[in-house]
Amino acid sequence: MLHIIPVLDLKDGQVVRAQMGQRDSYRPIVTPLNAGSDAVAVAGGLRTLFPFPTFYIADLDAIEGRAPNSEAIARLATMPDTPELWVDAGIADAQILAATLAEPSLCPVLGSESQRDDSLLKRFRGHTGLILSLDFFDDGFRGPAALLNQPDLWPQRVIVMTLAKVGSATGPDFARLREIKAKAGSRSVIAAGGVRDEADIRALSSLGIEAALVATSLHNGMLTAKQLALLGR
């Protein structure tokens, strides 16, 4: 069975509820798992369902060119049973990427939407900590075409991020995942967007998907503690 990785979307220091890539409309999360929208509190609430060893962090402020949520990310990195943090912070600079790769608990996510060209990927693709996110919006792929069309540039882990599916409860983008999986060879492919329930998790696993980034179905109870224990990863 594939790994389930909870998502924390950060904006103005708080976890927000993502909805189909419409970032201007994101508001602080309301969840039965904990009180408030503090990042560490939300992560702790998610861990009441399952002892997740990894979290995916979308630093929306950094992605959109504002001051990064560094303090919230630093606090997440010092939680008990220190999680591995996959962090998309709009990195498009070699010095920042190298510094992030040097942090033991951080795995930088190179989002295609933030890249000007393929130079960072060419330079760092061999680093085991690097993750590539292929970002798809309503208007299609966002980023340099070389990142999508040259799978030989891809690192070992590749996220297929379908923003229109995020928070939509419409199911994963199975067609696109099959397409990327066919190109990826032995690389790990991670699904992001639209995961609703255990049936979706099992369907993704049957496609050979390594992991799924999940938020809504954890907070609304469609994936329960019992199901997560049975899924076991």
mmCIF file of N, CA and C in Angstrom, residues 56-111:
data_model
loop_
_atom_site.group_PDB
_atom_site.id
_atom_site.type_symbol
_atom_site.label_atom_id
_atom_site.label_comp_id
_atom_site.label_asym_id
_atom_site.label_seq_id
_atom_site.Cartn_x
_atom_site.Cartn_y
_atom_site.Cartn_z
ATOM 1 N N TYR A 56 3.870 17.234 4.033
ATOM 2 C CA TYR A 56 4.140 18.097 2.886
ATOM 3 C C TYR A 56 3.709 19.513 3.254
ATOM 4 N N ILE A 57 4.608 20.472 3.072
ATOM 5 C CA ILE A 57 4.345 21.872 3.406
ATOM 6 C C ILE A 57 4.332 22.695 2.123
ATOM 7 N N ALA A 58 3.209 23.353 1.859
ATOM 8 C CA ALA A 58 3.154 24.335 0.779
ATOM 9 C C ALA A 58 3.192 25.719 1.426
ATOM 10 N N ASP A 59 4.320 26.392 1.309
ATOM 11 C CA ASP A 59 4.456 27.748 1.845
ATOM 12 C C ASP A 59 3.929 28.713 0.786
ATOM 13 N N LEU A 60 2.639 29.002 0.879
ATOM 14 C CA LEU A 60 1.980 29.781 -0.163
ATOM 15 C C LEU A 60 2.509 31.202 -0.251
ATOM 16 N N ASP A 61 2.891 31.769 0.886
ATOM 17 C CA ASP A 61 3.466 33.117 0.863
ATOM 18 C C ASP A 61 4.776 33.134 0.076
ATOM 19 N N ALA A 62 5.646 32.171 0.357
ATOM 20 C CA ALA A 62 6.921 32.113 -0.356
ATOM 21 C C ALA A 62 6.707 31.831 -1.845
ATOM 22 N N ILE A 63 5.777 30.936 -2.160
ATOM 23 C CA ILE A 63 5.498 30.608 -3.560
ATOM 24 C C ILE A 63 5.052 31.844 -4.327
ATOM 25 N N GLU A 64 4.304 32.733 -3.644
ATOM 26 C CA GLU A 64 3.794 33.928 -4.314
ATOM 27 C C GLU A 64 4.689 35.150 -4.119
ATOM 28 N N GLY A 65 5.918 34.921 -3.623
ATOM 29 C CA GLY A 65 6.905 35.995 -3.567
ATOM 30 C C GLY A 65 6.893 36.843 -2.321
ATOM 31 N N ARG A 66 6.142 36.413 -1.303
ATOM 32 C CA ARG A 66 6.126 37.150 -0.038
ATOM 33 C C ARG A 66 7.083 36.501 0.957
ATOM 34 N N ALA A 67 7.155 37.062 2.154
ATOM 35 C CA ALA A 67 8.053 36.519 3.178
ATOM 36 C C ALA A 67 7.655 35.083 3.512
ATOM 37 N N PRO A 68 8.623 34.187 3.585
ATOM 38 C CA PRO A 68 8.314 32.779 3.850
ATOM 39 C C PRO A 68 7.852 32.548 5.288
ATOM 40 N N ASN A 69 7.181 31.424 5.488
ATOM 41 C CA ASN A 69 6.708 31.024 6.818
ATOM 42 C C ASN A 69 7.799 30.244 7.551
ATOM 43 N N SER A 70 8.966 30.861 7.673
ATOM 44 C CA SER A 70 10.141 30.172 8.221
ATOM 45 C C SER A 70 9.938 29.749 9.671
ATOM 46 N N GLU A 71 9.292 30.605 10.465
ATOM 47 C CA GLU A 71 9.125 30.298 11.884
ATOM 48 C C GLU A 71 8.220 29.081 12.074
ATOM 49 N N ALA A 72 7.132 29.016 11.331
ATOM 50 C CA ALA A 72 6.222 27.871 11.437
ATOM 51 C C ALA A 72 6.908 26.585 10.998
ATOM 52 N N ILE A 73 7.691 26.652 9.933
ATOM 53 C CA ILE A 73 8.390 25.461 9.442
ATOM 54 C C ILE A 73 9.452 25.016 10.449
ATOM 55 N N ALA A 74 10.147 25.986 11.055
ATOM 56 C CA ALA A 74 11.153 25.645 12.066
ATOM 57 C C ALA A 74 10.507 24.958 13.259
ATOM 58 N N ARG A 75 9.340 25.397 13.667
ATOM 59 C CA ARG A 75 8.641 24.765 14.788
ATOM 60 C C ARG A 75 8.182 23.356 14.424
ATOM 61 N N LEU A 76 7.722 23.150 13.205
ATOM 62 C CA LEU A 76 7.344 21.809 12.763
ATOM 63 C C LEU A 76 8.541 20.865 12.800
ATOM 64 N N ALA A 77 9.709 21.402 12.461
ATOM 65 C CA ALA A 77 10.926 20.581 12.419
ATOM 66 C C ALA A 77 11.418 20.177 13.799
ATOM 67 N N THR A 78 10.871 20.785 14.854
ATOM 68 C CA THR A 78 11.286 20.440 16.210
ATOM 69 C C THR A 78 10.187 19.697 16.971
ATOM 70 N N MET A 79 9.179 19.217 16.261
ATOM 71 C CA MET A 79 8.133 18.420 16.904
ATOM 72 C C MET A 79 8.717 17.118 17.445
ATOM 73 N N PRO A 80 8.072 16.515 18.445
ATOM 74 C CA PRO A 80 8.489 15.182 18.878
ATOM 75 C C PRO A 80 8.392 14.196 17.710
ATOM 76 N N ASP A 81 9.262 13.171 17.747
ATOM 77 C CA ASP A 81 9.326 12.234 16.610
ATOM 78 C C ASP A 81 9.450 13.030 15.321
ATOM 79 N N THR A 82 10.516 13.789 15.250
ATOM 80 C CA THR A 82 10.740 14.781 14.194
ATOM 81 C C THR A 82 10.315 14.271 12.824
ATOM 82 N N PRO A 83 9.359 14.941 12.206
ATOM 83 C CA PRO A 83 8.923 14.482 10.879
ATOM 84 C C PRO A 83 9.881 14.932 9.784
ATOM 85 N N GLU A 84 9.867 14.199 8.693
ATOM 86 C CA GLU A 84 10.505 14.682 7.473
ATOM 87 C C GLU A 84 9.527 15.652 6.827
ATOM 88 N N LEU A 85 10.013 16.831 6.470
ATOM 89 C CA LEU A 85 9.165 17.863 5.885
ATOM 90 C C LEU A 85 9.514 18.060 4.416
ATOM 91 N N TRP A 86 8.547 17.807 3.553
ATOM 92 C CA TRP A 86 8.696 18.119 2.144
ATOM 93 C C TRP A 86 8.184 19.539 1.956
ATOM 94 N N VAL A 87 9.050 20.468 1.597
ATOM 95 C CA VAL A 87 8.696 21.893 1.617
ATOM 96 C C VAL A 87 8.785 22.498 0.222
ATOM 97 N N ASP A 88 7.627 22.949 -0.278
ATOM 98 C CA ASP A 88 7.590 23.770 -1.487
ATOM 99 C C ASP A 88 7.474 25.212 -1.041
ATOM 100 N N ALA A 89 8.565 25.947 -1.186
ATOM 101 C CA ALA A 89 8.602 27.359 -0.795
ATOM 102 C C ALA A 89 8.977 28.238 -1.985
ATOM 103 N N GLY A 90 8.571 27.817 -3.171
ATOM 104 C CA GLY A 90 8.821 28.620 -4.357
ATOM 105 C C GLY A 90 10.287 28.789 -4.688
ATOM 106 N N ILE A 91 11.118 27.817 -4.338
ATOM 107 C CA ILE A 91 12.568 27.943 -4.532
ATOM 108 C C ILE A 91 12.905 28.050 -6.012
ATOM 109 N N ALA A 92 13.663 29.089 -6.358
ATOM 110 C CA ALA A 92 14.124 29.271 -7.732
ATOM 111 C C ALA A 92 15.558 29.791 -7.753
ATOM 112 N N ASP A 93 16.268 29.563 -6.643
ATOM 113 C CA ASP A 93 17.620 30.092 -6.464
ATOM 114 C C ASP A 93 18.527 28.960 -5.995
ATOM 115 N N ALA A 94 19.699 28.833 -6.631
ATOM 116 C CA ALA A 94 20.595 27.714 -6.335
ATOM 117 C C ALA A 94 21.123 27.761 -4.910
ATOM 118 N N GLN A 95 21.426 28.939 -4.399
ATOM 119 C CA GLN A 95 21.972 29.059 -3.049
ATOM 120 C C GLN A 95 20.936 28.636 -2.003
ATOM 121 N N ILE A 96 19.695 29.071 -2.192
ATOM 122 C CA ILE A 96 18.633 28.701 -1.264
ATOM 123 C C ILE A 96 18.356 27.204 -1.342
ATOM 124 N N LEU A 97 18.358 26.659 -2.542
ATOM 125 C CA LEU A 97 18.117 25.227 -2.692
ATOM 126 C C LEU A 97 19.210 24.417 -2.022
ATOM 127 N N ALA A 98 20.455 24.807 -2.210
ATOM 128 C CA ALA A 98 21.568 24.088 -1.585
ATOM 129 C C ALA A 98 21.471 24.154 -0.064
ATOM 130 N N ALA A 99 21.107 25.315 0.480
ATOM 131 C CA ALA A 99 20.981 25.461 1.930
ATOM 132 C C ALA A 99 19.853 24.600 2.476
ATOM 133 N N THR A 100 18.756 24.516 1.741
ATOM 134 C CA THR A 100 17.625 23.695 2.185
ATOM 135 C C THR A 100 17.984 22.219 2.137
ATOM 136 N N LEU A 101 18.687 21.810 1.109
ATOM 137 C CA LEU A 101 19.114 20.408 1.003
ATOM 138 C C LEU A 101 20.052 20.012 2.141
ATOM 139 N N ALA A 102 20.741 21.004 2.715
ATOM 140 C CA ALA A 102 21.673 20.726 3.812
ATOM 141 C C ALA A 102 20.964 20.552 5.150
ATOM 142 N N GLU A 103 19.685 20.920 5.230
ATOM 143 C CA GLU A 103 18.927 20.773 6.468
ATOM 144 C C GLU A 103 18.471 19.316 6.609
ATOM 145 N N PRO A 104 18.813 18.639 7.698
ATOM 146 C CA PRO A 104 18.555 17.196 7.791
ATOM 147 C C PRO A 104 17.095 16.796 7.751
ATOM 148 N N SER A 105 16.178 17.640 8.231
ATOM 149 C CA SER A 105 14.770 17.242 8.275
ATOM 150 C C SER A 105 13.955 17.789 7.107
ATOM 151 N N LEU A 106 14.597 18.537 6.199
ATOM 152 C CA LEU A 106 13.874 19.153 5.096
ATOM 153 C C LEU A 106 14.213 18.514 3.763
ATOM 154 N N CYS A 107 13.189 18.298 2.959
ATOM 155 C CA CYS A 107 13.363 17.867 1.573
ATOM 156 C C CYS A 107 12.722 18.931 0.692
ATOM 157 N N PRO A 108 13.520 19.748 0.005
ATOM 158 C CA PRO A 108 12.930 20.810 -0.803
ATOM 159 C C PRO A 108 12.189 20.259 -2.011
ATOM 160 N N VAL A 109 11.022 20.832 -2.255
ATOM 161 C CA VAL A 109 10.222 20.501 -3.431
ATOM 162 C C VAL A 109 10.433 21.595 -4.460
ATOM 163 N N LEU A 110 10.921 21.221 -5.613
ATOM 164 C CA LEU A 110 11.139 22.167 -6.699
ATOM 165 C C LEU A 110 9.858 22.222 -7.524
ATOM 166 N N GLY A 111 9.039 23.241 -7.274
ATOM 167 C CA GLY A 111 7.769 23.369 -7.991
ATOM 168 C C GLY A 111 7.989 23.906 -9.389
#
